[in-house]
């Protein structure tokens, strides 16, 4: 096992492609996109009338530094929320 960071981002499905393009500019081990989701936040429906998506990224702690800064800028512009979790990666280089 190797220490990794897991970054989970909840965004409107309409902006998944710009986020994945941003991710692919940096270094990462893997990412996955789960679309067609619905949910709520404190203000009500997360994205009224639209579907949401979760993008999960696995990267090393070193890779996470710049990536989280870029993702935070993205979320300020397009909306959404994210978390970073330290984890133990399986089959990670």
mmCIF file with all atom_site columns, C-alpha atoms in Angstrom:
data_model
loop_
_atom_site.group_PDB
_atom_site.id
_atom_site.type_symbol
_atom_site.label_atom_id
_atom_site.label_alt_id
_atom_site.label_comp_id
_atom_site.label_asym_id
_atom_site.label_entity_id
_atom_site.label_seq_id
_atom_site.pdbx_PDB_ins_code
_atom_site.Cartn_x
_atom_site.Cartn_y
_atom_site.Cartn_z
_atom_site.occupancy
_atom_site.B_iso_or_equiv
_atom_site.pdbx_formal_charge
_atom_site.auth_seq_id
_atom_site.auth_comp_id
_atom_site.auth_asym_id
_atom_site.auth_atom_id
_atom_site.pdbx_PDB_model_num
ATOM 1  C CA . UNK A 1 1  ? 0.000   0.000  0.000   1.00 0.00 ? 1  UNK A CA 1
ATOM 2  C CA . UNK A 1 2  ? 1.016   3.572  -0.621  1.00 0.00 ? 2  UNK A CA 1
ATOM 3  C CA . UNK A 1 3  ? -0.290  6.815  0.870   1.00 0.00 ? 3  UNK A CA 1
ATOM 4  C CA . UNK A 1 4  ? -2.517  8.642  -1.621  1.00 0.00 ? 4  UNK A CA 1
ATOM 5  C CA . UNK A 1 5  ? -4.988  11.491 -1.638  1.00 0.00 ? 5  UNK A CA 1
ATOM 6  C CA . UNK A 1 6  ? -8.573  10.963 -2.735  1.00 0.00 ? 6  UNK A CA 1
ATOM 7  C CA . UNK A 1 7  ? -10.228 14.101 -4.071  1.00 0.00 ? 7  UNK A CA 1
ATOM 8  C CA . UNK A 1 8  ? -14.027 13.969 -4.420  1.00 0.00 ? 8  UNK A CA 1
ATOM 9  C CA . UNK A 1 9  ? -15.773 16.799 -6.237  1.00 0.00 ? 9  UNK A CA 1
ATOM 10 C CA . UNK A 1 10 ? -19.558 17.243 -6.574  1.00 0.00 ? 10 UNK A CA 1
ATOM 11 C CA . UNK A 1 11 ? -20.423 19.468 -9.532  1.00 0.00 ? 11 UNK A CA 1
ATOM 12 C CA . UNK A 1 12 ? -23.232 20.058 -12.036 1.00 0.00 ? 12 UNK A CA 1
ATOM 13 C CA . UNK A 1 13 ? -23.029 17.403 -14.740 1.00 0.00 ? 13 UNK A CA 1
ATOM 14 C CA . UNK A 1 14 ? -22.829 20.160 -17.365 1.00 0.00 ? 14 UNK A CA 1
ATOM 15 C CA . UNK A 1 15 ? -19.290 21.112 -16.264 1.00 0.00 ? 15 UNK A CA 1
ATOM 16 C CA . UNK A 1 16 ? -17.784 17.618 -16.002 1.00 0.00 ? 16 UNK A CA 1
ATOM 17 C CA . UNK A 1 17 ? -15.856 17.922 -19.269 1.00 0.00 ? 17 UNK A CA 1
ATOM 18 C CA . UNK A 1 18 ? -14.071 21.164 -18.316 1.00 0.00 ? 18 UNK A CA 1
ATOM 19 C CA . UNK A 1 19 ? -13.108 19.608 -14.958 1.00 0.00 ? 19 UNK A CA 1
ATOM 20 C CA . UNK A 1 20 ? -11.764 16.406 -16.519 1.00 0.00 ? 20 UNK A CA 1
ATOM 21 C CA . UNK A 1 21 ? -9.771  18.514 -19.002 1.00 0.00 ? 21 UNK A CA 1
ATOM 22 C CA . UNK A 1 22 ? -8.278  20.384 -16.029 1.00 0.00 ? 22 UNK A CA 1
ATOM 23 C CA . UNK A 1 23 ? -7.456  17.118 -14.257 1.00 0.00 ? 23 UNK A CA 1
ATOM 24 C CA . UNK A 1 24 ? -5.744  15.697 -17.328 1.00 0.00 ? 24 UNK A CA 1
ATOM 25 C CA . UNK A 1 25 ? -3.376  18.695 -17.459 1.00 0.00 ? 25 UNK A CA 1
ATOM 26 C CA . UNK A 1 26 ? -1.853  17.577 -14.150 1.00 0.00 ? 26 UNK A CA 1
ATOM 27 C CA . UNK A 1 27 ? -0.428  14.400 -12.691 1.00 0.00 ? 27 UNK A CA 1
ATOM 28 C CA . UNK A 1 28 ? -2.754  11.800 -11.205 1.00 0.00 ? 28 UNK A CA 1
ATOM 29 C CA . UNK A 1 29 ? -3.009  8.036  -10.717 1.00 0.00 ? 29 UNK A CA 1
ATOM 30 C CA . UNK A 1 30 ? -6.653  7.684  -11.837 1.00 0.00 ? 30 UNK A CA 1
ATOM 31 C CA . UNK A 1 31 ? -10.000 9.424  -11.888 1.00 0.00 ? 31 UNK A CA 1
ATOM 32 C CA . UNK A 1 32 ? -13.592 8.282  -12.310 1.00 0.00 ? 32 UNK A CA 1
ATOM 33 C CA . UNK A 1 33 ? -16.795 10.170 -13.118 1.00 0.00 ? 33 UNK A CA 1
ATOM 34 C CA . UNK A 1 34 ? -20.222 9.184  -11.807 1.00 0.00 ? 34 UNK A CA 1
ATOM 35 C CA . UNK A 1 35 ? -23.055 11.118 -13.504 1.00 0.00 ? 35 UNK A CA 1
ATOM 36 C CA . UNK A 1 36 ? -26.836 11.292 -13.323 1.00 0.00 ? 36 UNK A CA 1
ATOM 37 C CA . UNK A 1 37 ? -26.911 11.975 -9.584  1.00 0.00 ? 37 UNK A CA 1
ATOM 38 C CA . UNK A 1 38 ? -29.279 14.058 -7.495  1.00 0.00 ? 38 UNK A CA 1
ATOM 39 C CA . UNK A 1 39 ? -28.995 15.411 -3.989  1.00 0.00 ? 39 UNK A CA 1
ATOM 40 C CA . UNK A 1 40 ? -29.532 18.324 -1.664  1.00 0.00 ? 40 UNK A CA 1
ATOM 41 C CA . UNK A 1 41 ? -27.505 20.941 0.114   1.00 0.00 ? 41 UNK A CA 1
ATOM 42 C CA . UNK A 1 42 ? -28.512 23.361 2.858   1.00 0.00 ? 42 UNK A CA 1
ATOM 43 C CA . UNK A 1 43 ? -30.202 25.630 0.320   1.00 0.00 ? 43 UNK A CA 1
ATOM 44 C CA . UNK A 1 44 ? -32.276 22.812 -1.233  1.00 0.00 ? 44 UNK A CA 1
ATOM 45 C CA . UNK A 1 45 ? -31.685 20.806 -4.387  1.00 0.00 ? 45 UNK A CA 1
ATOM 46 C CA . UNK A 1 46 ? -28.039 20.845 -5.326  1.00 0.00 ? 46 UNK A CA 1
ATOM 47 C CA . UNK A 1 47 ? -28.672 21.771 -8.974  1.00 0.00 ? 47 UNK A CA 1
ATOM 48 C CA . UNK A 1 48 ? -32.421 22.325 -9.541  1.00 0.00 ? 48 UNK A CA 1
ATOM 49 C CA . UNK A 1 49 ? -33.631 20.715 -12.767 1.00 0.00 ? 49 UNK A CA 1
ATOM 50 C CA . UNK A 1 50 ? -30.228 19.304 -13.661 1.00 0.00 ? 50 UNK A CA 1
ATOM 51 C CA . UNK A 1 51 ? -28.198 16.231 -12.754 1.00 0.00 ? 51 UNK A CA 1
ATOM 52 C CA . UNK A 1 52 ? -25.076 16.361 -10.667 1.00 0.00 ? 52 UNK A CA 1
ATOM 53 C CA . UNK A 1 53 ? -21.864 14.382 -10.967 1.00 0.00 ? 53 UNK A CA 1
ATOM 54 C CA . UNK A 1 54 ? -19.133 13.189 -8.641  1.00 0.00 ? 54 UNK A CA 1
ATOM 55 C CA . UNK A 1 55 ? -15.567 13.119 -9.900  1.00 0.00 ? 55 UNK A CA 1
ATOM 56 C CA . UNK A 1 56 ? -13.154 11.069 -7.771  1.00 0.00 ? 56 UNK A CA 1
ATOM 57 C CA . UNK A 1 57 ? -9.423  11.524 -8.288  1.00 0.00 ? 57 UNK A CA 1
ATOM 58 C CA . UNK A 1 58 ? -6.643  9.394  -6.802  1.00 0.00 ? 58 UNK A CA 1
ATOM 59 C CA . UNK A 1 59 ? -3.224  11.021 -6.685  1.00 0.00 ? 59 UNK A CA 1
ATOM 60 C CA . UNK A 1 60 ? -0.089  11.106 -4.580  1.00 0.00 ? 60 UNK A CA 1
ATOM 61 C CA . UNK A 1 61 ? 0.149   13.756 -1.859  1.00 0.00 ? 61 UNK A CA 1
ATOM 62 C CA . UNK A 1 62 ? 2.742   15.556 -4.004  1.00 0.00 ? 62 UNK A CA 1
ATOM 63 C CA . UNK A 1 63 ? 0.382   15.597 -7.000  1.00 0.00 ? 63 UNK A CA 1
ATOM 64 C CA . UNK A 1 64 ? -2.519  16.784 -4.844  1.00 0.00 ? 64 UNK A CA 1
ATOM 65 C CA . UNK A 1 65 ? -0.904  20.125 -3.958  1.00 0.00 ? 65 UNK A CA 1
ATOM 66 C CA . UNK A 1 66 ? -1.346  21.933 -7.269  1.00 0.00 ? 66 UNK A CA 1
ATOM 67 C CA . UNK A 1 67 ? -4.388  19.895 -8.288  1.00 0.00 ? 67 UNK A CA 1
ATOM 68 C CA . UNK A 1 68 ? -6.412  20.939 -5.239  1.00 0.00 ? 68 UNK A CA 1
ATOM 69 C CA . UNK A 1 69 ? -5.555  24.604 -5.844  1.00 0.00 ? 69 UNK A CA 1
ATOM 70 C CA . UNK A 1 70 ? -6.675  24.321 -9.485  1.00 0.00 ? 70 UNK A CA 1
ATOM 71 C CA . UNK A 1 71 ? -9.875  22.495 -8.498  1.00 0.00 ? 71 UNK A CA 1
ATOM 72 C CA . UNK A 1 72 ? -10.671 25.082 -5.826  1.00 0.00 ? 72 UNK A CA 1
ATOM 73 C CA . UNK A 1 73 ? -10.413 27.846 -8.464  1.00 0.00 ? 73 UNK A CA 1
ATOM 74 C CA . UNK A 1 74 ? -12.659 25.770 -10.751 1.00 0.00 ? 74 UNK A CA 1
ATOM 75 C CA . UNK A 1 75 ? -15.294 25.346 -8.001  1.00 0.00 ? 75 UNK A CA 1
ATOM 76 C CA . UNK A 1 76 ? -15.327 29.079 -7.289  1.00 0.00 ? 76 UNK A CA 1
ATOM 77 C CA . UNK A 1 77 ? -16.028 29.730 -10.974 1.00 0.00 ? 77 UNK A CA 1
ATOM 78 C CA . UNK A 1 78 ? -18.521 26.951 -11.794 1.00 0.00 ? 78 UNK A CA 1
ATOM 79 C CA . UNK A 1 79 ? -19.926 25.984 -8.394  1.00 0.00 ? 79 UNK A CA 1
ATOM 80 C CA . UNK A 1 80 ? -19.668 22.723 -6.563  1.00 0.00 ? 80 UNK A CA 1
ATOM 81 C CA . UNK A 1 81 ? -17.999 21.337 -3.490  1.00 0.00 ? 81 UNK A CA 1
ATOM 82 C CA . UNK A 1 82 ? -15.063 19.035 -2.829  1.00 0.00 ? 82 UNK A CA 1
ATOM 83 C CA . UNK A 1 83 ? -13.070 17.184 -0.208  1.00 0.00 ? 83 UNK A CA 1
ATOM 84 C CA . UNK A 1 84 ? -9.561  15.770 0.046   1.00 0.00 ? 84 UNK A CA 1
ATOM 85 C CA . UNK A 1 85 ? -8.994  12.597 2.055   1.00 0.00 ? 85 UNK A CA 1
ATOM 86 C CA . UNK A 1 86 ? -5.749  10.822 2.869   1.00 0.00 ? 86 UNK A CA 1
ATOM 87 C CA . UNK A 1 87 ? -6.006  7.118  2.098   1.00 0.00 ? 87 UNK A CA 1
ATOM 88 C CA . UNK A 1 88 ? -3.978  3.975  1.469   1.00 0.00 ? 88 UNK A CA 1
ATOM 89 C CA . UNK A 1 89 ? -3.833  3.123  -2.220  1.00 0.00 ? 89 UNK A CA 1
ATOM 90 C CA . UNK A 1 90 ? -3.874  -0.404 -3.593  1.00 0.00 ? 90 UNK A CA 1
ATOM 91 C CA . UNK A 1 91 ? -1.894  -1.179 -6.751  1.00 0.00 ? 91 UNK A CA 1
ATOM 92 C CA . UNK A 1 92 ? -0.760  2.455  -6.979  1.00 0.00 ? 92 UNK A CA 1
ATOM 93 C CA . UNK A 1 93 ? 2.659   3.259  -8.445  1.00 0.00 ? 93 UNK A CA 1
#
